[in-house]
Short mmCIF file of C-alpha atoms and ligand atoms in Angstrom, two decimals:
data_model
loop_
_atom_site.label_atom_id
_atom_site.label_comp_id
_atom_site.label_asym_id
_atom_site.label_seq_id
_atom_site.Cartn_x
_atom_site.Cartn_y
_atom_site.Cartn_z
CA UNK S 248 -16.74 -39.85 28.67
CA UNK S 249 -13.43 -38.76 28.66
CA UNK S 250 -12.34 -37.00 25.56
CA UNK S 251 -8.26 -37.87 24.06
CA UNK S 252 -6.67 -34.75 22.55
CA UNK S 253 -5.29 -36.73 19.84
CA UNK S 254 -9.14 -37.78 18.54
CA UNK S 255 -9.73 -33.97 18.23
CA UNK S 256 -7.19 -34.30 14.87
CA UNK S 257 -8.95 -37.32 13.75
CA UNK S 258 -12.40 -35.69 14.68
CA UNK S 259 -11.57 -32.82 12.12
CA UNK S 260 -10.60 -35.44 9.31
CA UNK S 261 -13.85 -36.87 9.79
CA UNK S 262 -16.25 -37.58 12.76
CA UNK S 263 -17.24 -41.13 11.87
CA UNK S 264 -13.74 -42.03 12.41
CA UNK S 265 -13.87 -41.09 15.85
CA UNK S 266 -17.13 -42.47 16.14
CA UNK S 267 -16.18 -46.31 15.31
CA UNK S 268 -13.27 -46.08 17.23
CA UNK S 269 -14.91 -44.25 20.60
CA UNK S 270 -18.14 -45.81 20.23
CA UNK S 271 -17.69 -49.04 18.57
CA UNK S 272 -14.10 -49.89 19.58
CA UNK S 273 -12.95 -50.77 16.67
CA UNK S 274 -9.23 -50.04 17.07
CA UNK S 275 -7.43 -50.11 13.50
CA UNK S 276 -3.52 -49.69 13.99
CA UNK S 277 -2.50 -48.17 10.44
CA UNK S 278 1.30 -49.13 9.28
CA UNK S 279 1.34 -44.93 9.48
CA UNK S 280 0.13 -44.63 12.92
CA UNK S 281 3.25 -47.67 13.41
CA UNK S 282 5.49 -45.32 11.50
CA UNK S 283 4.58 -42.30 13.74
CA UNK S 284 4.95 -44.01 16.89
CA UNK S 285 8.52 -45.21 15.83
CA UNK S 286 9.51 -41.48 14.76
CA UNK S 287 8.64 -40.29 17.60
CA UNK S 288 11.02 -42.96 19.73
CA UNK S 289 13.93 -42.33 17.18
CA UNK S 290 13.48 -38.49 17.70
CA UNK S 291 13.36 -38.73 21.25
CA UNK S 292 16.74 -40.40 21.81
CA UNK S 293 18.15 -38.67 18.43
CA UNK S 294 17.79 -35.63 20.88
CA UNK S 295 19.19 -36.91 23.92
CA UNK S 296 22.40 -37.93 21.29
CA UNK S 297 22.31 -34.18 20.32
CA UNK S 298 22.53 -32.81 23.72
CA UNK S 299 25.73 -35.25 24.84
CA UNK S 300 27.70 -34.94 21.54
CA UNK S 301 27.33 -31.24 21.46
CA UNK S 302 29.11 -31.02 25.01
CA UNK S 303 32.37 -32.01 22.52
CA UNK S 304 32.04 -28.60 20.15
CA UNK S 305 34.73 -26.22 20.62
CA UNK S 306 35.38 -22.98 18.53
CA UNK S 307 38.49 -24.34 16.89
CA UNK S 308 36.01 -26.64 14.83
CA UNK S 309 34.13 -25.70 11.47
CA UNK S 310 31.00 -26.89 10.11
CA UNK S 311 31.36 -30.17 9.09
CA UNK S 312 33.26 -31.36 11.67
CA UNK S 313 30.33 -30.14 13.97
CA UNK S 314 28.34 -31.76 11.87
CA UNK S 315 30.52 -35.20 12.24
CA UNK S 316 30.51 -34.87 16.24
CA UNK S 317 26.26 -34.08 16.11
CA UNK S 318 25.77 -37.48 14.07
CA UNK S 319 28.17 -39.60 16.07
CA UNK S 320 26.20 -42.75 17.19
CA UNK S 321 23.26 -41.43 15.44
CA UNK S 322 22.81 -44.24 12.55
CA UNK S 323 23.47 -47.15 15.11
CA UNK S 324 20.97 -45.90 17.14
CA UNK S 325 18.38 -45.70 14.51
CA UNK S 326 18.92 -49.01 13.23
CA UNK S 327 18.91 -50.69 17.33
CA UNK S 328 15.52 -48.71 17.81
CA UNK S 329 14.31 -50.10 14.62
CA UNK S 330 15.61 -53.78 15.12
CA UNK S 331 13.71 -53.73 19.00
CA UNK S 332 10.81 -51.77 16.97
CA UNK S 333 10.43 -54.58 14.56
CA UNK S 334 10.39 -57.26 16.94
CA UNK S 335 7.99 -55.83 19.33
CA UNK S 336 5.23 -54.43 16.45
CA UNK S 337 3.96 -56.40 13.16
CA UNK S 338 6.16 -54.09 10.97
CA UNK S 339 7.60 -55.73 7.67
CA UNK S 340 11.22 -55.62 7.36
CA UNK S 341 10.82 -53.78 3.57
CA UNK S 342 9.07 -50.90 5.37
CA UNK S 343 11.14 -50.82 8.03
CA UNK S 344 14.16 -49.85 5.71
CA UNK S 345 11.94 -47.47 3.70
CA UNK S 346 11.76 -45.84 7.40
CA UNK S 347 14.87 -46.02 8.15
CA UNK S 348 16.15 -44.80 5.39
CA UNK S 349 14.30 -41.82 5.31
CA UNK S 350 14.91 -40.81 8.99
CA UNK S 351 18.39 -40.97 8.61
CA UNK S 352 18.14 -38.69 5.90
CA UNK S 353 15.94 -36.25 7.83
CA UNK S 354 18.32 -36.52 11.08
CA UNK S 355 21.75 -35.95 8.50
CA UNK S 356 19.37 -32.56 7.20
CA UNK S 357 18.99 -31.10 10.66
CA UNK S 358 21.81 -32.01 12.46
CA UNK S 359 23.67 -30.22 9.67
CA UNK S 360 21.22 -26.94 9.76
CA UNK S 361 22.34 -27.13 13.53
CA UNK S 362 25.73 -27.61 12.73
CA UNK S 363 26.10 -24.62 10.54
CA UNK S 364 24.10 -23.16 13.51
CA UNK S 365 26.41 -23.85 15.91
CA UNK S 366 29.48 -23.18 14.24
CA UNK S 367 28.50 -19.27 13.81
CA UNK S 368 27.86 -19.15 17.53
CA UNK S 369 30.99 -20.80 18.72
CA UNK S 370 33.04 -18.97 16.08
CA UNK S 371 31.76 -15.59 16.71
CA UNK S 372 30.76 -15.96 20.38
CA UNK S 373 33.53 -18.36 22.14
CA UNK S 374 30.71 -20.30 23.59
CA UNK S 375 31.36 -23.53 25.08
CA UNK S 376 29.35 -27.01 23.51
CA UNK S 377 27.68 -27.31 27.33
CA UNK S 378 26.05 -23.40 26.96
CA UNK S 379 25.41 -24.15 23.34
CA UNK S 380 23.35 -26.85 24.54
CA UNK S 381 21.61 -25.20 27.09
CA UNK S 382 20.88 -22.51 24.39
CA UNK S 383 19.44 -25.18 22.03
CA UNK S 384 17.68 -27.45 24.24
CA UNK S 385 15.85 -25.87 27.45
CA UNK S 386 14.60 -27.94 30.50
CA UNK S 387 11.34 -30.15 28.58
CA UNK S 388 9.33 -32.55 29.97
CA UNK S 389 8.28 -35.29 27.31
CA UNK S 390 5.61 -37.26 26.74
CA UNK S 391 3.78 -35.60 29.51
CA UNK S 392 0.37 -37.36 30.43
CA UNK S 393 -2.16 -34.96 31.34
CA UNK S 394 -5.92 -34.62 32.32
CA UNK S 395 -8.78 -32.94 33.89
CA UNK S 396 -12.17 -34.68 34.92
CA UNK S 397 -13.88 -31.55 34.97
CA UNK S 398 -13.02 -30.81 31.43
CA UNK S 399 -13.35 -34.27 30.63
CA UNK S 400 -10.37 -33.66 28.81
CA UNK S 401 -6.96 -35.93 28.49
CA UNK S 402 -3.99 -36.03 26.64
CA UNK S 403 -0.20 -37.05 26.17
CA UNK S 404 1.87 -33.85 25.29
CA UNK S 405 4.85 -34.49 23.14
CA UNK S 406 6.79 -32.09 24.61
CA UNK S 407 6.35 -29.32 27.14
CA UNK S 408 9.27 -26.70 26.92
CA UNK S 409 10.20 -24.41 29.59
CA UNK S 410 11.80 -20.77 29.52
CA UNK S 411 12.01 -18.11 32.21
CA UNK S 412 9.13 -19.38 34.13
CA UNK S 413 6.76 -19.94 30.95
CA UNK S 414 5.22 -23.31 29.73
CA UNK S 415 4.95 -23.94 26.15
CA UNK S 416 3.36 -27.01 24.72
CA UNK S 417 4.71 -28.43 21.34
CA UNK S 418 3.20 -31.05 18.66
CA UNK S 419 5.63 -32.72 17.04
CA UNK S 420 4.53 -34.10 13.44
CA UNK S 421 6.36 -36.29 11.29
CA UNK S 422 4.91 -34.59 7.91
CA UNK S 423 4.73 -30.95 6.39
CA UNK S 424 3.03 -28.13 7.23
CA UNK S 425 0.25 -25.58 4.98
CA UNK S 426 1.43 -23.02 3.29
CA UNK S 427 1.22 -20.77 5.83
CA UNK S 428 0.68 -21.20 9.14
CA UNK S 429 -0.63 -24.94 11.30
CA UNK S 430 -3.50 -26.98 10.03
CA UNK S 431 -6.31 -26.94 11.80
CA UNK S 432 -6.16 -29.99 13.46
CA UNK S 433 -2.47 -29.45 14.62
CA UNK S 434 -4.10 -25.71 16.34
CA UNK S 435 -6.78 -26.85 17.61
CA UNK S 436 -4.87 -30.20 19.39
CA UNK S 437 -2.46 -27.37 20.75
CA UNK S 438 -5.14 -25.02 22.07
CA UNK S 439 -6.36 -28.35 23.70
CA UNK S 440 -3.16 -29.02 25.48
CA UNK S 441 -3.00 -25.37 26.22
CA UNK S 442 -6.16 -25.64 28.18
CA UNK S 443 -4.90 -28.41 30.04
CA UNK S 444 -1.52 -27.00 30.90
CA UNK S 445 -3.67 -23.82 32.39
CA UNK S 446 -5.26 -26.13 34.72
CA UNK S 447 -2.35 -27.94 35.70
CA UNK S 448 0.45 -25.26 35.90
CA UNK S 449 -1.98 -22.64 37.17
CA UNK S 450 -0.58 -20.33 34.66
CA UNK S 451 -1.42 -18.74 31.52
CA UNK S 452 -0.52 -20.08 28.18
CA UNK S 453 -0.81 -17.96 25.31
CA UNK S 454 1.32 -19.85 22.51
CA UNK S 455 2.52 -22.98 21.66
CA UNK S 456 4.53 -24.77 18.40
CA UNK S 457 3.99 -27.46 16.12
CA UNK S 458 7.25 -28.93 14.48
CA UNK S 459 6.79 -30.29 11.40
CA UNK S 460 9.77 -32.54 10.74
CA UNK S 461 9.35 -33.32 6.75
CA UNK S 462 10.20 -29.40 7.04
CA UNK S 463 13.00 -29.07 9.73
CA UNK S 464 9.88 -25.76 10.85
CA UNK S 465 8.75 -24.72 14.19
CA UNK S 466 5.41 -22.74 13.70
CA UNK S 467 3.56 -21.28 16.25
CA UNK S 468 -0.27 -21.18 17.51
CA UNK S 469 -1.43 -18.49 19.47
CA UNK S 470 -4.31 -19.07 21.48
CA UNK S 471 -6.84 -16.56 20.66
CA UNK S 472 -10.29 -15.92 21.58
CA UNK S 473 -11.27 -17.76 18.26
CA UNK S 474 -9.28 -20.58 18.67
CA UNK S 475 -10.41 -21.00 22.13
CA UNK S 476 -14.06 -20.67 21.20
CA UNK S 477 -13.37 -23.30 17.93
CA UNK S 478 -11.69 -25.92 20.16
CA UNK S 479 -15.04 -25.29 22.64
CA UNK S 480 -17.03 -25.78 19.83
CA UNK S 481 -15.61 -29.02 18.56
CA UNK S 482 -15.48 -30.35 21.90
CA UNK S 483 -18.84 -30.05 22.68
CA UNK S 484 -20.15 -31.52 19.08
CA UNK S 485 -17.52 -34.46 20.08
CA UNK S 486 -19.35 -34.99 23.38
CA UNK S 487 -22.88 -34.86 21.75
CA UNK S 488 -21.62 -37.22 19.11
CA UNK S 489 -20.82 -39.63 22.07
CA UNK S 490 -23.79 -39.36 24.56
CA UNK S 491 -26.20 -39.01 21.77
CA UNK S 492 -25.41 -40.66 19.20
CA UNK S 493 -25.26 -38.06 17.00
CA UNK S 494 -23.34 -38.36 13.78
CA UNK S 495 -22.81 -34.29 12.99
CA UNK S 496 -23.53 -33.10 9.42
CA UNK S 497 -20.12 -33.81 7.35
CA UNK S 498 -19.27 -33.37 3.63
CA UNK S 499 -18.07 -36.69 2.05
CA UNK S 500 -14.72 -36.63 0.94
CA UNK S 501 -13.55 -39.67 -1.59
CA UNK S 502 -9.82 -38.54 -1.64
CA UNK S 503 -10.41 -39.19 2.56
CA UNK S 504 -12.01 -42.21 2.29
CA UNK S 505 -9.73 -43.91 -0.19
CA UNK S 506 -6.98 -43.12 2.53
CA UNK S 507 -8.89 -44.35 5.71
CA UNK S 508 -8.56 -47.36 7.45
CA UNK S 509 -12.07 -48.14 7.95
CA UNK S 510 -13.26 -47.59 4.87
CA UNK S 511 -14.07 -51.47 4.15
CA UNK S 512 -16.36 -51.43 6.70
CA UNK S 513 -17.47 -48.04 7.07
CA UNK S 514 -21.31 -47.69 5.84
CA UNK S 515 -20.55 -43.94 5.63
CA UNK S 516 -17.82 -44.31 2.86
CA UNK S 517 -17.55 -43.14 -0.39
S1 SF4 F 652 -14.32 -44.35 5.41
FE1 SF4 F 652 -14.71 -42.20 4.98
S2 SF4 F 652 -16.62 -41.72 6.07
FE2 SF4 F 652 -15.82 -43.64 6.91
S3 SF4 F 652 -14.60 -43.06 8.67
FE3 SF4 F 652 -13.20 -43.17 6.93
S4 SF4 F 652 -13.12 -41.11 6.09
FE4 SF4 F 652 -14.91 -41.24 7.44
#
């Protein structure tokens, strides 16, 4: 059976969700898993507005005028996206403005940390907008669908960026990160990828990011030995659980059941 990347995150929350879902196909769409799917669209073209509105930055310009040019057509196209978004999933219009709301706020945040961003480089470097957005947004490939029989492994990257020959994978999450560092679940779904790209690319790759958007951060993962040999581990406990049967040992966790979606029928919950 072929293993998704993105049930390696949901494998680490708790097995038994993986195992309903793989095993007994129940398939639960959460309004958050809605929400997440709809970030991601709105980020994806918020991006492509980015890249065209910074070609009209010139060093004559200060911040918030930047900042003006970054966010031109940015709220119409959130509220289009959402508008198609609505009609197409089972979203209710009350949540949809929650959403809304809040992305706008998140897109007015970074475009102005890149607008303050810009406007150093262009004031102190005479940089064009077209090299500025070369310098900010390298040659990606998005959404990029990937497997490997032998692996048994499959997965759609978010984002694969590209710099002087090298090929680095990046998660893109809509929440915030630890403390310090990725969760697991966000390392171990980039070591995954990382795998995959090897395979693919036929070429090493030793790091990769997770953005976490409720914190306008890009933090890395560096694919060690240990992370390697933890992502082998969980794979191969993920494959038992599947051919076997076998439900591996796990810790209850109230707080996690009281957020899942299965937990009304779940005979595991607590
Ligand atoms: S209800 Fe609890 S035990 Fe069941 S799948 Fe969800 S988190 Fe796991």
């Amino acid at each position: 059976m072929m293993i998704n990347v993105s049930s390696i995150s949901e494998y680490v929350y708790c097995p038994i969700k993986v195992y309903l879902r793989q095993s007994e196909g129940c398939n639960i769409q959460t309004p958050a898993m809605l929400r997440g799917r709809l970030v991601h669209e709105v980020r994806r073209g918020f991006e492509e507005l980015l890249k065209r509105n910074l070609w009209s930055v010139n060093e004559k310009m200060n911040a918030k005028t930047i900042f003006e040019i970054l966010m031109e057509d940015v709220h119409e196209f959130v509220e289009k996206t959402l508008i198609k978004y609505c009609e197409n999933n089972d979203m209710d219009p009350e949540s949809a403005k929650t959403i809304s709301r809040d992305l706008k706020d998140d897109l007015e945040l970074e475009s102005w940390l890149m607008a303050v961003k810009v406007w150093k480089i262009v004031s102190t470097n005479q940089k064009s907008g077209s090299d500025i957005a070369d310098m900010f947004f390298p040659p990606v490939l998005l959404e990029f669908s990937i497997e490997n029989l032998e692996m048994k492994l499959r997965g759609k990257i978010d984002r694969i960026e590209i710099m002087d020959g090298y090929y680095y994978p990046v998660e893109v999450k809509s929440g915030l990160p630890p403390i310090k560092g990725v969760w697991k679940s966000d390392a171990l779904q980039i070591a995954a990828y990382s795998l995959l790209m090897e395979e693919e690319f036929n070429r090493e790759v030793s790091v990769g990011f997770v953005d976490y958007m409720g914190a306008c951060q890009r933090r890395p993962v560096f694919m060690d030995v240990n992370l390697r040999e933890n992502l082998l581990n969980v794979l191969e406990e993920m494959r038992m659980m599947f051919h076997q049967g076998a439900v591996p040992e796990m810790v209850q966790s109230p707080k996690k059941c009281a957020k899942c979606e299965y937990s009304d029928f779940c005979e595991y919950a607590c």
